[in-house]
Tab-separated table of C-alpha atoms in Angstrom:
chain	number	residue	atom	x	y	z
A	1	UNK	CA	17.721	1.741	-11.314
A	2	UNK	CA	15.743	1.860	-8.083
A	3	UNK	CA	11.970	2.239	-8.178
A	4	UNK	CA	10.026	3.308	-5.110
A	5	UNK	CA	6.259	3.749	-4.932
A	6	UNK	CA	4.732	6.198	-2.434
A	7	UNK	CA	1.165	5.323	-1.446
A	8	UNK	CA	-0.275	8.841	-1.128
A	9	UNK	CA	0.741	12.495	-1.237
A	10	UNK	CA	0.749	12.482	2.558
A	11	UNK	CA	3.704	10.076	2.553
A	12	UNK	CA	5.871	12.122	0.206
A	13	UNK	CA	8.897	13.896	1.646
A	14	UNK	CA	11.535	15.841	-0.237
A	15	UNK	CA	14.319	13.446	0.769
A	16	UNK	CA	12.670	10.714	-1.279
A	17	UNK	CA	12.448	12.945	-4.365
A	18	UNK	CA	15.837	14.605	-4.685
A	19	UNK	CA	17.994	13.511	-7.640
A	20	UNK	CA	15.183	11.326	-8.972
A	21	UNK	CA	12.512	11.241	-11.621
A	22	UNK	CA	9.104	11.632	-9.955
A	23	UNK	CA	6.117	10.108	-11.737
A	24	UNK	CA	2.928	11.589	-10.276
A	25	UNK	CA	-0.250	9.521	-10.651
A	26	UNK	CA	-3.837	10.641	-10.117
A	27	UNK	CA	-5.874	8.380	-12.388
A	28	UNK	CA	-9.265	9.723	-11.202
A	29	UNK	CA	-8.810	12.270	-12.606
A	30	UNK	CA	-6.115	14.956	-12.676
A	31	UNK	CA	-3.283	13.227	-14.526
A	32	UNK	CA	-5.738	11.648	-17.003
A	33	UNK	CA	-7.228	15.087	-17.645
A	34	UNK	CA	-3.764	16.620	-18.117
A	35	UNK	CA	-2.750	13.945	-20.652
A	36	UNK	CA	-6.064	14.367	-22.479
A	37	UNK	CA	-5.746	18.173	-22.648
A	38	UNK	CA	-2.187	18.066	-23.984
A	39	UNK	CA	-3.157	15.407	-26.543
A	40	UNK	CA	-5.987	17.731	-27.641
A	41	UNK	CA	-3.461	20.467	-28.365
A	42	UNK	CA	-3.398	22.572	-25.188
A	43	UNK	CA	-0.141	24.541	-25.194
A	44	UNK	CA	0.460	23.623	-21.540
A	45	UNK	CA	-1.244	22.719	-18.272
A	46	UNK	CA	-0.270	24.749	-15.210
A	47	UNK	CA	-0.987	22.929	-11.942
A	48	UNK	CA	-2.124	25.213	-9.106
A	49	UNK	CA	-2.217	24.056	-5.508
A	50	UNK	CA	-5.139	26.244	-4.376
A	51	UNK	CA	-8.208	27.777	-5.993
A	52	UNK	CA	-6.801	31.219	-5.218
A	53	UNK	CA	-3.489	30.344	-6.908
A	54	UNK	CA	-5.433	29.140	-9.948
A	55	UNK	CA	-7.406	32.388	-10.151
A	56	UNK	CA	-4.249	34.487	-9.922
A	57	UNK	CA	-2.506	32.437	-12.624
A	58	UNK	CA	-5.403	32.671	-15.077
A	59	UNK	CA	-4.922	35.362	-17.753
A	60	UNK	CA	-7.194	36.343	-20.610
A	61	UNK	CA	-7.590	33.504	-23.073
A	62	UNK	CA	-6.625	30.806	-20.528
A	63	UNK	CA	-8.990	28.051	-19.416
A	64	UNK	CA	-9.353	27.574	-15.639
A	65	UNK	CA	-10.522	24.163	-14.504
A	66	UNK	CA	-10.505	21.808	-11.573
A	67	UNK	CA	-12.453	20.202	-8.802
A	68	UNK	CA	-12.715	19.791	-5.090
A	69	UNK	CA	-13.846	16.324	-3.996
A	70	UNK	CA	-15.128	15.444	-7.481
A	71	UNK	CA	-17.238	18.622	-7.907
A	72	UNK	CA	-16.515	21.502	-10.295
A	73	UNK	CA	-15.263	24.666	-8.572
A	74	UNK	CA	-17.711	27.540	-8.451
A	75	UNK	CA	-16.789	30.227	-10.994
A	76	UNK	CA	-14.582	27.901	-13.089
A	77	UNK	CA	-15.727	27.155	-16.632
A	78	UNK	CA	-14.219	23.662	-16.644
A	79	UNK	CA	-14.241	20.804	-14.160
A	80	UNK	CA	-11.852	17.844	-13.899
A	81	UNK	CA	-13.503	15.485	-16.414
A	82	UNK	CA	-11.165	14.342	-19.213
A	83	UNK	CA	-14.100	14.545	-21.633
A	84	UNK	CA	-14.230	18.336	-21.172
A	85	UNK	CA	-10.670	18.688	-22.427
A	86	UNK	CA	-11.094	17.347	-25.960
A	87	UNK	CA	-11.978	19.232	-29.122
A	88	UNK	CA	-11.098	22.480	-30.897
A	89	UNK	CA	-11.715	24.740	-27.890
A	90	UNK	CA	-8.627	23.259	-26.187
A	91	UNK	CA	-6.170	23.799	-29.062
A	92	UNK	CA	-3.400	26.241	-28.243
A	93	UNK	CA	-4.846	27.104	-24.818
A	94	UNK	CA	-3.054	27.397	-21.495
A	95	UNK	CA	-5.009	25.329	-18.958
A	96	UNK	CA	-4.822	26.342	-15.287
A	97	UNK	CA	-5.815	23.277	-13.260
A	98	UNK	CA	-6.381	22.828	-9.531
A	99	UNK	CA	-7.689	19.528	-8.149
A	100	UNK	CA	-8.134	17.909	-4.731
A	101	UNK	CA	-5.092	15.636	-4.843
A	102	UNK	CA	-3.330	15.466	-8.217
A	103	UNK	CA	-2.131	19.036	-8.576
A	104	UNK	CA	-1.109	19.043	-4.894
A	105	UNK	CA	1.001	15.935	-5.574
A	106	UNK	CA	2.615	17.640	-8.587
A	107	UNK	CA	3.485	20.648	-6.423
A	108	UNK	CA	4.885	18.339	-3.736
A	109	UNK	CA	7.120	16.610	-6.303
A	110	UNK	CA	8.942	19.871	-7.196
A	111	UNK	CA	12.208	18.735	-5.566
A	112	UNK	CA	12.698	15.943	-8.103
A	113	UNK	CA	15.098	16.317	-11.046
A	114	UNK	CA	12.350	15.415	-13.515
A	115	UNK	CA	8.565	15.379	-12.984
A	116	UNK	CA	6.162	13.428	-15.158
A	117	UNK	CA	2.365	13.138	-14.867
A	118	UNK	CA	1.226	9.587	-15.618
A	119	UNK	CA	-2.139	7.963	-16.112
A	120	UNK	CA	-3.337	4.647	-17.497
A	121	UNK	CA	-3.691	6.402	-20.892
A	122	UNK	CA	0.038	7.013	-21.294
A	123	UNK	CA	1.747	4.761	-18.723
A	124	UNK	CA	3.962	2.971	-21.248
A	125	UNK	CA	5.184	6.275	-22.738
A	126	UNK	CA	5.826	7.653	-19.227
A	127	UNK	CA	7.811	4.557	-18.265
A	128	UNK	CA	9.854	4.825	-21.461
A	129	UNK	CA	10.687	8.484	-20.828
A	130	UNK	CA	11.558	7.741	-17.183
A	131	UNK	CA	13.845	4.941	-18.334
A	132	UNK	CA	15.556	7.287	-20.790
A	133	UNK	CA	16.023	9.959	-18.098
A	134	UNK	CA	18.353	7.518	-16.279
A	135	UNK	CA	17.514	8.509	-12.739
A	136	UNK	CA	16.103	6.426	-9.913
A	137	UNK	CA	12.319	6.653	-10.044
A	138	UNK	CA	9.753	7.580	-7.400
A	139	UNK	CA	6.148	6.907	-8.363
A	140	UNK	CA	4.005	9.217	-6.248
A	141	UNK	CA	0.382	8.100	-6.011
A	142	UNK	CA	-1.733	11.167	-5.280
A	143	UNK	CA	-4.346	9.147	-3.405
A	144	UNK	CA	-7.603	10.485	-2.125
A	145	UNK	CA	-8.186	12.425	1.100
A	146	UNK	CA	-4.608	11.660	2.190
A	147	UNK	CA	-5.092	7.920	1.768
A	148	UNK	CA	-4.136	5.322	-0.816
A	149	UNK	CA	-6.419	5.145	-3.851
A	150	UNK	CA	-6.813	1.806	-5.657
A	151	UNK	CA	-6.756	3.303	-9.161
A	152	UNK	CA	-3.449	5.091	-8.500
A	153	UNK	CA	-1.924	1.869	-7.164
A	154	UNK	CA	-3.113	0.074	-10.300
A	155	UNK	CA	-1.374	2.647	-12.506
A	156	UNK	CA	1.778	2.509	-10.360
A	157	UNK	CA	1.772	-1.269	-10.910
A	158	UNK	CA	1.385	-0.795	-14.669
A	159	UNK	CA	4.318	1.663	-14.622
A	160	UNK	CA	6.525	-0.857	-12.778
A	161	UNK	CA	5.407	-3.529	-15.252
A	162	UNK	CA	6.362	-1.240	-18.179
A	163	UNK	CA	9.713	-0.261	-16.620
A	164	UNK	CA	10.514	-3.967	-16.297
A	165	UNK	CA	10.061	-4.364	-20.079
A	166	UNK	CA	13.008	-1.989	-20.559
A	167	UNK	CA	15.170	-3.744	-17.977
A	168	UNK	CA	16.987	-6.351	-20.071
A	169	UNK	CA	19.867	-6.752	-17.603
A	170	UNK	CA	17.770	-7.282	-14.436
A	171	UNK	CA	19.027	-4.066	-12.804
A	172	UNK	CA	15.626	-2.818	-11.697
A	173	UNK	CA	15.266	-2.787	-7.910
A	174	UNK	CA	11.645	-2.329	-6.918
A	175	UNK	CA	10.662	-1.659	-3.307
A	176	UNK	CA	8.099	-3.828	-1.483
A	177	UNK	CA	5.206	-1.443	-2.115
A	178	UNK	CA	6.074	-1.285	-5.812
A	179	UNK	CA	6.150	-5.101	-5.993
A	180	UNK	CA	2.721	-5.210	-4.340
A	181	UNK	CA	1.327	-2.707	-6.853
A	182	UNK	CA	2.810	-4.674	-9.750
A	183	UNK	CA	0.981	-7.776	-8.468
A	184	UNK	CA	-2.215	-5.699	-8.119
A	185	UNK	CA	-1.929	-4.631	-11.758
A	186	UNK	CA	-1.234	-8.170	-12.943
A	187	UNK	CA	-4.269	-9.470	-11.054
A	188	UNK	CA	-6.555	-6.753	-12.443
A	189	UNK	CA	-5.132	-6.257	-15.964
A	190	UNK	CA	-8.250	-7.701	-17.605
A	191	UNK	CA	-10.769	-5.835	-15.422
A	192	UNK	CA	-9.386	-2.297	-15.371
A	193	UNK	CA	-12.677	-0.414	-15.748
A	194	UNK	CA	-14.434	-2.618	-13.174
A	195	UNK	CA	-11.553	-2.027	-10.742
A	196	UNK	CA	-11.796	1.741	-11.171
A	197	UNK	CA	-15.568	1.544	-10.663
A	198	UNK	CA	-15.068	-0.411	-7.401
A	199	UNK	CA	-12.570	2.077	-5.946
A	200	UNK	CA	-13.746	4.641	-3.393
A	201	UNK	CA	-13.372	7.544	-5.836
A	202	UNK	CA	-14.936	5.467	-8.623
A	203	UNK	CA	-17.998	4.779	-6.479
A	204	UNK	CA	-18.274	8.487	-5.703
A	205	UNK	CA	-18.102	9.419	-9.399
A	206	UNK	CA	-20.798	6.830	-10.149
A	207	UNK	CA	-23.015	8.340	-7.442
A	208	UNK	CA	-22.476	11.764	-9.058
A	209	UNK	CA	-23.485	10.372	-12.475
A	210	UNK	CA	-19.964	10.622	-13.912
A	211	UNK	CA	-19.619	7.094	-15.284
A	212	UNK	CA	-18.173	8.518	-18.507
A	213	UNK	CA	-15.124	9.738	-16.548
A	214	UNK	CA	-14.407	6.188	-15.385
A	215	UNK	CA	-14.600	4.941	-18.972
A	216	UNK	CA	-12.266	7.753	-20.127
A	217	UNK	CA	-9.741	7.048	-17.362
A	218	UNK	CA	-9.657	3.252	-17.931
A	219	UNK	CA	-8.018	3.205	-21.354
A	220	UNK	CA	-4.543	1.661	-21.318
A	221	UNK	CA	-1.623	3.097	-23.310
A	222	UNK	CA	-3.685	4.969	-25.902
A	223	UNK	CA	-1.519	8.135	-25.779
A	224	UNK	CA	2.176	8.468	-26.627
A	225	UNK	CA	2.869	11.918	-25.211
A	226	UNK	CA	4.073	12.512	-21.677
A	227	UNK	CA	3.140	15.593	-19.601
A	228	UNK	CA	6.516	16.846	-18.362
A	229	UNK	CA	6.882	19.646	-15.833
A	230	UNK	CA	9.037	22.455	-17.182
A	231	UNK	CA	9.318	25.607	-15.075
A	232	UNK	CA	5.874	25.258	-13.505
A	233	UNK	CA	4.075	24.214	-16.705
A	234	UNK	CA	3.307	20.722	-17.943
A	235	UNK	CA	4.195	20.431	-21.594
A	236	UNK	CA	4.043	17.518	-23.965
A	237	UNK	CA	7.235	15.525	-24.318
A	238	UNK	CA	7.744	12.441	-26.445
A	239	UNK	CA	9.891	9.526	-25.323
A	240	UNK	CA	12.727	8.607	-27.667
A	241	UNK	CA	13.968	12.196	-27.952
A	242	UNK	CA	16.417	12.431	-25.025
A	243	UNK	CA	19.878	13.779	-25.838
A	244	UNK	CA	22.738	11.305	-25.489
A	245	UNK	CA	24.394	13.530	-22.863
A	246	UNK	CA	22.098	12.211	-20.110
A	247	UNK	CA	23.693	11.445	-16.754
A	248	UNK	CA	24.972	7.899	-16.192
A	249	UNK	CA	22.547	5.312	-14.895
A	250	UNK	CA	22.234	5.494	-11.093
B	1	UNK	CA	-18.653	-5.242	8.357
B	2	UNK	CA	-15.986	-2.762	7.322
B	3	UNK	CA	-12.420	-3.920	6.753
B	4	UNK	CA	-9.554	-1.465	6.678
B	5	UNK	CA	-5.895	-2.352	6.112
B	6	UNK	CA	-3.135	-0.145	7.549
B	7	UNK	CA	0.139	-0.362	5.624
B	8	UNK	CA	2.586	-0.073	8.529
B	9	UNK	CA	2.703	0.569	12.264
B	10	UNK	CA	3.648	4.163	11.502
B	11	UNK	CA	0.203	4.752	9.973
B	12	UNK	CA	-1.783	3.412	12.913
B	13	UNK	CA	-3.676	5.881	15.074
B	14	UNK	CA	-6.000	5.116	17.956
B	15	UNK	CA	-9.038	6.598	16.182
B	16	UNK	CA	-8.828	3.846	13.589
B	17	UNK	CA	-8.729	1.137	16.258
B	18	UNK	CA	-11.431	2.016	18.760
B	19	UNK	CA	-14.494	-0.273	18.845
B	20	UNK	CA	-12.882	-2.621	16.325
B	21	UNK	CA	-11.096	-5.925	16.113
B	22	UNK	CA	-7.432	-5.318	15.296
B	23	UNK	CA	-5.574	-8.077	13.462
B	24	UNK	CA	-1.837	-7.470	13.757
B	25	UNK	CA	0.380	-9.005	11.069
B	26	UNK	CA	4.159	-9.443	11.133
B	27	UNK	CA	4.803	-12.468	8.935
B	28	UNK	CA	8.622	-12.181	9.123
B	29	UNK	CA	8.567	-13.058	11.906
B	30	UNK	CA	6.893	-12.016	15.157
B	31	UNK	CA	3.315	-13.142	14.594
B	32	UNK	CA	4.482	-16.393	12.981
B	33	UNK	CA	6.714	-17.039	15.988
B	34	UNK	CA	3.863	-16.268	18.397
B	35	UNK	CA	1.494	-18.693	16.639
B	36	UNK	CA	4.223	-21.354	16.562
B	37	UNK	CA	5.021	-20.950	20.286
B	38	UNK	CA	1.370	-21.185	21.347
B	39	UNK	CA	0.833	-24.215	19.089
B	40	UNK	CA	3.864	-25.822	20.797
B	41	UNK	CA	2.152	-25.441	24.170
B	42	UNK	CA	3.506	-22.133	25.540
B	43	UNK	CA	1.096	-20.941	28.228
B	44	UNK	CA	1.181	-17.425	26.784
B	45	UNK	CA	3.317	-14.939	24.850
B	46	UNK	CA	3.794	-11.507	26.418
B	47	UNK	CA	4.728	-8.833	23.851
B	48	UNK	CA	7.157	-6.209	25.162
B	49	UNK	CA	7.804	-2.969	23.329
B	50	UNK	CA	11.424	-2.503	24.447
B	51	UNK	CA	14.301	-4.757	25.450
B	52	UNK	CA	14.215	-3.199	28.918
B	53	UNK	CA	10.483	-3.918	29.255
B	54	UNK	CA	11.158	-7.514	28.218
B	55	UNK	CA	13.903	-7.908	30.839
B	56	UNK	CA	11.668	-6.503	33.589
B	57	UNK	CA	8.781	-8.796	32.633
B	58	UNK	CA	10.909	-11.956	32.587
B	59	UNK	CA	10.594	-14.036	35.798
B	60	UNK	CA	12.265	-17.288	36.739
B	61	UNK	CA	11.179	-20.081	34.430
B	62	UNK	CA	10.125	-17.712	31.627
B	63	UNK	CA	11.740	-17.662	28.194
B	64	UNK	CA	12.871	-14.270	26.885
B	65	UNK	CA	13.221	-13.947	23.131
B	66	UNK	CA	13.242	-11.462	20.311
B	67	UNK	CA	15.247	-9.589	17.766
B	68	UNK	CA	16.308	-6.194	16.565
B	69	UNK	CA	16.587	-5.915	12.769
B	70	UNK	CA	16.648	-9.711	12.315
B	71	UNK	CA	19.430	-10.346	14.872
B	72	UNK	CA	19.030	-12.055	18.269
B	73	UNK	CA	19.235	-9.679	21.257
B	74	UNK	CA	22.374	-9.924	23.334
B	75	UNK	CA	21.687	-11.765	26.609
B	76	UNK	CA	18.449	-13.368	25.391
B	77	UNK	CA	18.373	-17.135	25.094
B	78	UNK	CA	15.946	-17.119	22.164
B	79	UNK	CA	15.723	-15.123	18.957
B	80	UNK	CA	12.734	-14.539	16.706
B	81	UNK	CA	12.917	-17.682	14.552
B	82	UNK	CA	9.727	-19.770	14.610
B	83	UNK	CA	11.877	-22.924	14.558
B	84	UNK	CA	13.249	-22.075	18.022
B	85	UNK	CA	9.753	-22.156	19.504
B	86	UNK	CA	8.861	-25.799	18.817
B	87	UNK	CA	9.430	-28.824	21.011
B	88	UNK	CA	9.147	-29.829	24.667
B	89	UNK	CA	11.153	-26.902	26.064
B	90	UNK	CA	8.287	-24.549	25.087
B	91	UNK	CA	5.469	-26.490	26.793
B	92	UNK	CA	3.850	-24.596	29.651
B	93	UNK	CA	6.299	-21.677	29.410
B	94	UNK	CA	5.566	-17.972	29.475
B	95	UNK	CA	7.389	-16.383	26.516
B	96	UNK	CA	8.440	-12.744	26.788
B	97	UNK	CA	8.950	-11.480	23.230
B	98	UNK	CA	10.263	-8.157	21.923
B	99	UNK	CA	10.843	-7.636	18.190
B	100	UNK	CA	11.622	-4.727	15.868
B	101	UNK	CA	8.126	-4.205	14.509
B	102	UNK	CA	5.594	-6.892	15.443
B	103	UNK	CA	5.470	-6.447	19.202
B	104	UNK	CA	5.434	-2.644	18.731
B	105	UNK	CA	2.409	-3.044	16.456
B	106	UNK	CA	0.673	-5.212	19.080
B	107	UNK	CA	1.311	-2.544	21.710
B	108	UNK	CA	-0.002	0.145	19.344
B	109	UNK	CA	-3.215	-1.834	18.787
B	110	UNK	CA	-4.145	-1.745	22.494
B	111	UNK	CA	-7.078	0.629	21.934
B	112	UNK	CA	-8.999	-1.971	19.906
B	113	UNK	CA	-11.828	-4.006	21.452
B	114	UNK	CA	-10.171	-7.266	20.393
B	115	UNK	CA	-6.583	-7.893	19.316
B	116	UNK	CA	-5.487	-10.899	17.292
B	117	UNK	CA	-2.003	-11.792	16.006
B	118	UNK	CA	-2.195	-13.268	12.519
B	119	UNK	CA	0.298	-14.936	10.220
B	120	UNK	CA	0.067	-16.994	7.054
B	121	UNK	CA	0.072	-20.095	9.311
B	122	UNK	CA	-3.290	-19.308	10.905
B	123	UNK	CA	-4.895	-16.642	8.695
B	124	UNK	CA	-8.096	-18.594	8.052
B	125	UNK	CA	-8.621	-19.246	11.788
B	126	UNK	CA	-7.916	-15.553	12.557
B	127	UNK	CA	-10.425	-14.427	9.933
B	128	UNK	CA	-13.023	-16.811	11.331
B	129	UNK	CA	-12.557	-15.528	14.888
B	130	UNK	CA	-12.660	-11.896	13.672
B	131	UNK	CA	-15.882	-12.661	11.814
B	132	UNK	CA	-17.381	-14.193	14.961
B	133	UNK	CA	-16.352	-11.177	17.081
B	134	UNK	CA	-18.750	-9.057	14.998
B	135	UNK	CA	-16.792	-5.838	14.995
B	136	UNK	CA	-15.423	-3.834	12.114
B	137	UNK	CA	-11.888	-5.051	11.403
B	138	UNK	CA	-8.589	-3.196	11.117
B	139	UNK	CA	-5.716	-5.258	9.757
B	140	UNK	CA	-2.523	-3.616	10.991
B	141	UNK	CA	0.541	-4.595	8.976
B	142	UNK	CA	3.591	-4.169	11.201
B	143	UNK	CA	5.858	-3.417	8.252
B	144	UNK	CA	9.579	-3.009	8.445
B	145	UNK	CA	11.498	0.129	9.490
B	146	UNK	CA	8.245	2.110	9.449
B	147	UNK	CA	7.464	1.115	5.865
B	148	UNK	CA	5.183	-1.352	4.157
B	149	UNK	CA	6.473	-4.937	4.037
B	150	UNK	CA	5.402	-7.159	1.128
B	151	UNK	CA	4.902	-10.274	3.260
B	152	UNK	CA	2.551	-8.458	5.658
B	153	UNK	CA	0.512	-7.126	2.735
B	154	UNK	CA	0.318	-10.659	1.347
B	155	UNK	CA	-1.083	-11.924	4.663
B	156	UNK	CA	-3.492	-8.972	4.897
B	157	UNK	CA	-4.751	-9.949	1.446
B	158	UNK	CA	-5.199	-13.567	2.537
B	159	UNK	CA	-7.153	-12.364	5.591
B	160	UNK	CA	-9.464	-10.258	3.388
B	161	UNK	CA	-9.849	-13.264	1.067
B	162	UNK	CA	-10.792	-15.474	4.058
B	163	UNK	CA	-13.204	-12.886	5.524
B	164	UNK	CA	-14.949	-12.797	2.151
B	165	UNK	CA	-15.598	-16.559	2.417
B	166	UNK	CA	-17.737	-15.853	5.493
B	167	UNK	CA	-19.607	-12.961	3.855
B	168	UNK	CA	-22.574	-14.731	2.284
B	169	UNK	CA	-24.731	-11.580	2.121
B	170	UNK	CA	-22.164	-9.281	0.477
B	171	UNK	CA	-21.955	-6.957	3.503
B	172	UNK	CA	-18.170	-6.778	3.583
B	173	UNK	CA	-16.879	-3.293	2.766
B	174	UNK	CA	-13.151	-3.374	2.097
B	175	UNK	CA	-11.143	-0.158	1.763
B	176	UNK	CA	-8.969	0.544	-1.297
B	177	UNK	CA	-5.773	-0.621	0.370
B	178	UNK	CA	-7.454	-3.859	1.472
B	179	UNK	CA	-8.681	-4.463	-2.092
B	180	UNK	CA	-5.139	-3.920	-3.386
B	181	UNK	CA	-3.747	-6.416	-0.853
B	182	UNK	CA	-6.424	-8.972	-1.774
B	183	UNK	CA	-5.332	-8.662	-5.432
B	184	UNK	CA	-1.699	-9.033	-4.335
B	185	UNK	CA	-2.550	-12.261	-2.513
B	186	UNK	CA	-4.531	-13.620	-5.471
B	187	UNK	CA	-1.650	-12.874	-7.829
B	188	UNK	CA	0.908	-14.547	-5.553
B	189	UNK	CA	-1.134	-17.404	-4.030
B	190	UNK	CA	0.899	-20.066	-5.829
B	191	UNK	CA	4.312	-18.528	-5.156
B	192	UNK	CA	4.114	-17.638	-1.459
B	193	UNK	CA	7.585	-18.732	-0.432
B	194	UNK	CA	9.196	-17.095	-3.473
B	195	UNK	CA	7.343	-13.854	-2.679
B	196	UNK	CA	8.585	-13.877	0.915
B	197	UNK	CA	12.128	-14.544	-0.326
B	198	UNK	CA	11.907	-11.542	-2.693
B	199	UNK	CA	10.703	-9.114	-0.003
B	200	UNK	CA	13.175	-6.736	1.613
B	201	UNK	CA	13.088	-8.588	4.951
B	202	UNK	CA	13.210	-11.937	3.163
B	203	UNK	CA	16.364	-10.897	1.303
B	204	UNK	CA	17.924	-9.797	4.586
B	205	UNK	CA	17.110	-13.132	6.252
B	206	UNK	CA	18.637	-14.963	3.282
B	207	UNK	CA	21.807	-12.856	3.617
B	208	UNK	CA	21.923	-13.832	7.316
B	209	UNK	CA	21.587	-17.536	6.425
B	210	UNK	CA	18.055	-17.838	7.832
B	211	UNK	CA	16.339	-19.439	4.852
B	212	UNK	CA	14.630	-21.895	7.196
B	213	UNK	CA	12.664	-18.983	8.723
B	214	UNK	CA	11.246	-18.098	5.310
B	215	UNK	CA	10.156	-21.700	4.801
B	216	UNK	CA	8.549	-21.765	8.277
B	217	UNK	CA	6.706	-18.484	7.708
B	218	UNK	CA	5.361	-19.450	4.236
B	219	UNK	CA	2.985	-22.207	5.308
B	220	UNK	CA	-0.660	-21.340	4.697
B	221	UNK	CA	-3.418	-22.198	7.185
B	222	UNK	CA	-1.629	-25.021	8.945
B	223	UNK	CA	-2.650	-23.890	12.466
B	224	UNK	CA	-6.158	-23.541	13.870
B	225	UNK	CA	-5.436	-21.592	17.036
B	226	UNK	CA	-5.478	-17.806	17.198
B	227	UNK	CA	-3.175	-15.744	19.469
B	228	UNK	CA	-5.605	-13.421	21.257
B	229	UNK	CA	-4.474	-10.585	23.504
B	230	UNK	CA	-5.964	-10.874	26.964
B	231	UNK	CA	-4.742	-8.412	29.586
B	232	UNK	CA	-1.294	-8.003	28.085
B	233	UNK	CA	-0.748	-11.685	27.281
B	234	UNK	CA	-1.393	-13.499	24.031
B	235	UNK	CA	-3.223	-16.730	24.701
B	236	UNK	CA	-4.539	-19.376	22.385
B	237	UNK	CA	-8.138	-18.991	21.352
B	238	UNK	CA	-10.062	-21.241	19.008
B	239	UNK	CA	-12.635	-19.897	16.559
B	240	UNK	CA	-16.112	-21.393	16.861
B	241	UNK	CA	-16.258	-20.868	20.641
B	242	UNK	CA	-17.717	-17.324	20.882
B	243	UNK	CA	-20.729	-16.896	23.229
B	244	UNK	CA	-24.022	-16.048	21.520
B	245	UNK	CA	-24.216	-12.790	23.506
B	246	UNK	CA	-21.785	-11.067	21.147
B	247	UNK	CA	-22.640	-7.506	20.113
B	248	UNK	CA	-24.691	-7.089	16.932
B	249	UNK	CA	-22.863	-6.878	13.640
B	250	UNK	CA	-21.566	-3.345	13.006
């Protein structure tokens, strides 16, 4: 199995995604928020690339949420803080979500055979599902303002680290950027929250008084469910449930 | 002082270079070869972007060297192995060098105020000179085939690590990619040669029987002199010799 890590959404091209499993990462905060909402019982999360798309997709009873550059979108009842997507009001709801980078990355990944949204909260489960899907893997870091974001690289490194746990026969081939991210994760494994707080987006959230978001996004492997894109909607999927008819290992 | 790290030559744009000190890194092998040649007494190294440029620049008594994708260029007497650029035959010579990525990165950095060629061999000296030049710093990783190369990221991380040693007042602002590379270096500091051997270019050199190059390029801070671009030629410059009239710290 080959594993490639793409540093930001700007670097993604469809040729790198075809016939693969794409794991999209936007730790601060879209993919953390998506995992949190599904764990809280949302029926699905629908990623929308633009605010206008989000408005058009939102029907009665849905929740529309998102941000642009860390700030809640005017007219939307929810922002992009994971803490907003817990509790009874989320149960059974369709969430329409549009964010600065994460939902754009999900839309860009559409050419892949399988699309997963990963965060630190569910990285191990995402790696397990990706392993079971038996395709080469592309980890697409959403980044921030078209550039690499430290927290996404950290999560990419954790994903590579987790994939390696499954690789008992040494078949995993990780590209140079993936190896660098794995080393980043190993160096920072004991200071995850501090690392998020020192990232450019982390600093911005701190300036905006959103320290709680950084705490929420720093938890490692606390969720088992994987947001899996199915016909435009992210639904919860559990690893360990793949049919035995999967394609042979690439 | 701001420090930004660019992942490959493909990502470099002139706007990121203006008014800054650019540190160009191509560990395997151009910037290691350049440092080795100057330490062996070459009068200068002239980077040429194309083979044709290199041929036109080469006068009687010069040495023309370089590679394309790790192989020596037909008709050139020297390749791009650091080991070829030691000994008496190098003393006093002008070296005309064209390589797949490193010399292209040097040419791309031309818009910067100061241009330094760094390798693992002289990273500490390069960081010291960059600190003394009192400009914001862009570390430009040459990469390989337009992508990030692990060994260049490792050296970028070492450079950030060394710059931090000079930063007694905590003024250094490192971008997210630079922070990731610093963590990479810290994770791999005790296994430098193994890391180079596991990189994509390292594996290719091993396949071509050029293990000695990997050994040569893995030495840390064994040279004091810094290749500094001066009117199209890289000459040796020693840190600690900057005039006191330098511009104020950015």
